[in-house]
Coordinates of N, CA and C in Angstrom, one line a residue:
M129 N -2.3 10.1 2.8 CA -1.6 11.4 3.1 C -0.1 11.2 3.4
S130 N 0.8 11.8 3.1 CA 2.2 11.7 3.7 C 2.4 12.4 4.9
E131 N 3.3 11.9 5.7 CA 3.7 12.6 6.9 C 5.1 12.7 7.1
W132 N 5.7 13.8 6.6 CA 7.1 14.1 6.6 C 7.9 13.9 7.8
N133 N 7.5 14.2 8.9 CA 8.3 14.1 10.1 C 8.3 12.7 10.7
T134 N 7.2 12.0 10.5 CA 7.1 10.7 11.1 C 7.5 9.7 10.1
G135 N 7.5 9.9 8.7 CA 7.7 9.0 7.7 C 6.6 8.0 7.5
N136 N 5.3 8.4 7.8 CA 4.3 7.6 7.7 C 3.5 8.0 6.4
V137 N 2.7 6.9 5.8 CA 1.7 7.2 4.9 C 0.4 6.8 5.7
S138 N -0.6 7.6 5.6 CA -1.9 7.4 6.3 C -3.1 7.4 5.5
R139 N -4.2 7.0 5.9 CA -5.5 6.8 5.3 C -6.6 7.2 6.3
Y140 N -7.5 8.1 6.0 CA -8.6 8.4 6.6 C -9.9 7.8 6.0
D141 N -10.7 7.0 6.9 CA -12.0 6.4 6.5 C -13.0 7.3 7.1
P142 N -13.7 8.1 6.1 CA -14.8 9.0 6.6 C -16.0 8.3 7.1
K143 N -16.2 7.2 6.8 CA -17.3 6.4 7.4 C -17.2 6.1 8.7
G144 N -16.1 5.4 8.9 CA -15.8 5.1 10.3 C -14.9 6.1 11.1
K145 N -14.7 7.1 10.5 CA -14.0 8.3 11.1 C -12.7 7.6 11.9
T146 N -12.0 6.8 11.2 CA -10.9 6.4 11.7 C -9.7 6.5 10.8
W147 N -8.5 6.5 11.4 CA -7.2 6.7 10.6 C -6.5 5.2 10.7
K148 N -5.7 5.0 9.7 CA -4.8 3.7 9.4 C -3.6 4.3 9.1
T149 N -2.4 4.0 9.7 CA -1.1 4.5 9.3 C -0.1 3.3 9.1
W150 N 0.8 3.5 8.2 CA 1.9 2.7 7.9 C 3.3 3.5 7.9
K151 N 4.2 2.9 8.4 CA 5.6 3.7 8.5 C 6.3 2.9 7.2
L152 N 6.7 4.0 6.5 CA 7.7 3.6 5.2 C 8.9 2.9 5.7
P153 N 9.3 1.9 4.9 CA 10.6 1.2 5.2 C 12.0 1.8 5.3
G154 N 12.9 1.3 5.9 CA 14.1 1.9 6.2 C 14.5 2.9 7.2
E155 N 15.6 3.4 7.3 CA 15.9 4.3 8.6 C 15.7 5.8 7.9
G156 N 15.0 6.4 8.9 CA 14.8 7.9 8.6 C 14.0 8.3 7.4
P157 N 12.9 7.5 7.2 CA 12.0 8.1 6.0 C 11.4 9.3 6.2
H158 N 11.3 10.0 5.1 CA 10.5 11.2 4.9 C 9.6 11.2 3.7
A159 N 8.4 10.8 4.1 CA 7.4 10.8 3.1 C 7.0 12.2 2.5
Y160 N 6.8 12.4 1.2 CA 6.6 13.5 0.7 C 5.4 13.5 -0.3
A161 N 5.5 13.3 -1.6 CA 4.5 13.3 -2.6 C 3.8 12.0 -2.5
V162 N 2.5 11.9 -2.6 CA 1.6 10.7 -2.8 C 0.7 10.6 -4.1
Y163 N 0.6 9.6 -4.6 CA 0.0 9.2 -5.9 C -0.7 7.9 -5.7
V164 N -2.0 7.8 -6.2 CA -2.7 6.5 -6.3 C -2.8 6.1 -7.8
D165 N -2.2 5.0 -8.3 CA -2.4 4.6 -9.6 C -3.7 3.9 -9.9
D166 N -3.7 3.6 -11.0 CA -4.9 3.0 -11.7 C -5.2 1.5 -11.2
Q167 N -4.3 1.0 -10.4 CA -4.4 -0.4 -9.7 C -4.4 -0.3 -8.3
D168 N -4.8 0.9 -7.8 CA -5.0 1.4 -6.4 C -3.8 1.0 -5.6
K169 N -2.6 1.0 -6.1 CA -1.4 1.1 -5.6 C -1.0 2.5 -5.0
V170 N -0.4 2.6 -3.9 CA 0.0 3.9 -3.5 C 1.5 4.1 -3.6
W171 N 1.8 5.3 -4.4 CA 3.2 5.6 -4.6 C 3.6 6.9 -3.8
V172 N 4.8 6.7 -3.0 CA 5.0 7.7 -2.1 C 6.6 8.1 -2.4
S173 N 6.8 9.4 -2.7 CA 8.4 9.7 -2.6 C 8.9 9.8 -1.2
D174 N 10.1 9.3 -0.9 CA 10.7 9.2 0.3 C 12.1 9.8 0.2
W175 N 12.0 11.0 0.7 CA 13.4 11.8 0.4 C 14.4 11.4 1.4
G176 N 14.0 10.6 2.5 CA 15.1 9.9 3.4 C 15.8 8.9 2.8
A177 N 15.3 8.2 1.9 CA 15.8 6.9 1.1 C 16.2 7.4 -0.3
N178 N 15.9 8.5 -0.7 CA 16.0 9.0 -2.1 C 15.4 7.9 -3.1
A179 N 14.2 7.7 -2.8 CA 13.5 6.6 -3.6 C 12.1 6.9 -3.7
M180 N 11.6 6.1 -4.7 CA 10.0 6.0 -4.8 C 9.6 4.7 -4.1
V181 N 8.5 4.8 -3.4 CA 8.1 3.7 -2.6 C 6.8 3.4 -3.2
R182 N 6.4 2.1 -3.5 CA 5.1 1.6 -3.9 C 4.6 0.8 -2.6
F183 N 3.3 1.1 -2.3 CA 2.7 0.5 -1.2 C 1.4 -0.2 -1.7
D184 N 1.0 -1.4 -1.4 CA 0.0 -2.1 -1.7 C -1.0 -2.3 -0.4
P185 N -2.0 -1.5 -0.5 CA -3.0 -1.5 0.8 C -3.6 -2.8 1.0
E186 N -3.7 -3.7 0.1 CA -4.3 -5.1 0.4 C -3.4 -5.9 1.0
T187 N -2.3 -5.9 0.8 CA -1.1 -6.9 1.4 C -0.5 -6.2 2.5
E188 N -0.4 -4.8 2.5 CA 0.3 -3.9 3.4 C 1.7 -4.0 3.2
K189 N 2.2 -4.4 1.9 CA 3.6 -4.4 1.9 C 4.2 -3.3 0.9
F190 N 5.4 -2.9 1.1 CA 6.2 -1.7 0.5 C 7.2 -2.3 -0.4
Q191 N 7.4 -1.7 -1.6 CA 8.6 -1.9 -2.5 C 9.3 -0.6 -2.9
A192 N 10.7 -0.6 -2.5 CA 11.4 0.7 -2.9 C 12.1 0.6 -4.2
F193 N 12.0 1.7 -4.7 CA 12.7 1.9 -6.1 C 13.7 3.1 -5.8
P194 N 15.0 2.9 -5.4 CA 15.8 3.9 -5.2 C 16.3 4.6 -6.5
S195 N 16.6 5.9 -6.4 CA 17.0 6.5 -7.5 C 18.6 6.4 -7.7
D196 N 18.9 6.5 -8.9 CA 20.3 6.0 -9.1 C 21.1 7.5 -9.2
R197 N 20.3 8.6 -8.9 CA 21.0 9.9 -8.8 C 20.7 10.5 -7.3
R198 N 21.8 11.1 -6.9 CA 21.6 11.8 -5.5 C 20.8 12.9 -5.4
G199 N 20.0 13.0 -4.4 CA 19.2 14.2 -4.1 C 17.9 14.3 -5.2
A200 N 17.4 13.1 -5.6 CA 16.4 13.2 -6.7 C 15.1 14.1 -6.4
N201 N 14.8 14.3 -5.1 CA 13.8 15.1 -4.6 C 12.4 15.2 -5.5
V202 N 11.7 14.0 -5.6 CA 10.4 14.0 -6.3 C 9.4 14.8 -5.3
R203 N 8.8 15.9 -5.9 CA 7.9 16.8 -5.3 C 6.5 16.5 -5.7
Q204 N 6.3 15.8 -6.8 CA 4.8 15.7 -7.3 C 4.8 14.3 -8.2
I205 N 4.0 13.5 -8.0 CA 3.9 12.3 -8.8 C 2.6 12.3 -9.6
L206 N 2.8 12.0 -10.7 CA 1.5 11.9 -11.6 C 1.6 10.6 -12.4
G207 N 0.6 10.4 -13.4 CA 0.6 9.2 -14.3 C -0.5 9.1 -15.0
R208 N -0.5 7.9 -15.7 CA -1.8 7.6 -16.6 C -1.9 6.2 -16.4
P209 N -3.0 5.4 -17.0 CA -3.0 4.0 -16.8 C -1.8 3.4 -17.3
G210 N -1.1 2.5 -16.4 CA -0.1 1.9 -16.7 C 1.2 2.4 -16.6
E211 N 1.1 3.7 -16.2 CA 2.5 4.4 -15.9 C 2.5 5.3 -14.6
V212 N 3.5 5.5 -13.9 CA 3.6 6.4 -12.9 C 4.9 7.3 -13.1
W213 N 4.7 8.8 -13.1 CA 5.8 9.6 -13.6 C 6.2 10.3 -12.3
A214 N 7.6 10.1 -12.1 CA 8.2 10.8 -10.9 C 9.1 11.8 -11.4
P215 N 8.9 13.1 -11.5 CA 9.8 14.3 -11.9 C 10.8 14.3 -10.8
E216 N 12.0 14.1 -11.0 CA 13.1 14.3 -10.0 C 13.7 15.6 -10.3
S217 N 13.2 16.6 -9.3 CA 13.6 18.1 -9.5 C 15.0 18.2 -9.2
G218 N 15.6 17.4 -8.3 CA 16.9 17.5 -7.9 C 18.0 16.8 -8.9
A219 N 17.5 16.1 -9.9 CA 18.1 15.3 -10.8 C 18.0 16.0 -12.3
D220 N 16.9 16.9 -12.3 CA 16.3 17.5 -13.6 C 16.0 16.3 -14.7
R221 N 15.2 15.6 -14.3 CA 14.9 14.4 -15.2 C 13.4 13.9 -14.8
L222 N 12.6 13.1 -15.7 CA 11.5 12.5 -15.4 C 11.8 11.1 -15.5
V223 N 11.4 10.2 -14.3 CA 11.5 8.8 -14.3 C 10.0 8.2 -14.3
V224 N 9.9 7.2 -15.3 CA 8.6 6.6 -15.5 C 8.6 5.2 -15.2
Y225 N 7.7 4.9 -14.3 CA 7.7 3.5 -13.9 C 6.5 2.9 -14.6
R226 N 6.7 1.7 -15.3 CA 5.7 1.0 -16.1 C 5.1 -0.1 -15.1
T227 N 3.8 0.0 -14.9 CA 3.0 -0.7 -13.9 C 2.4 -2.0 -14.5
R228 N 2.4 -2.2 -15.8 CA 1.8 -3.3 -16.5 C 2.8 -4.0 -17.3

């Protein structure tokens, strides 16, 4: 789940009834949309960095992909095997990330 005010992405484990939280990289992150791809990588739109961020829960590492347009504002992330789709509502375009 994304946490706008804190800039975190979090996961709840219903078996253990526990939460685990990771802070997005950079200054002033604002996590918005979240999507888990077919390789179990977590994609988060970060409005504070104007970027898409990929998170690997196994290594707990982030990789940021800044937009080349101001105010991209990705509100929803979708995809299919091998692709992640980030519709930039503020830039009026669809960005596709190829994951294979």
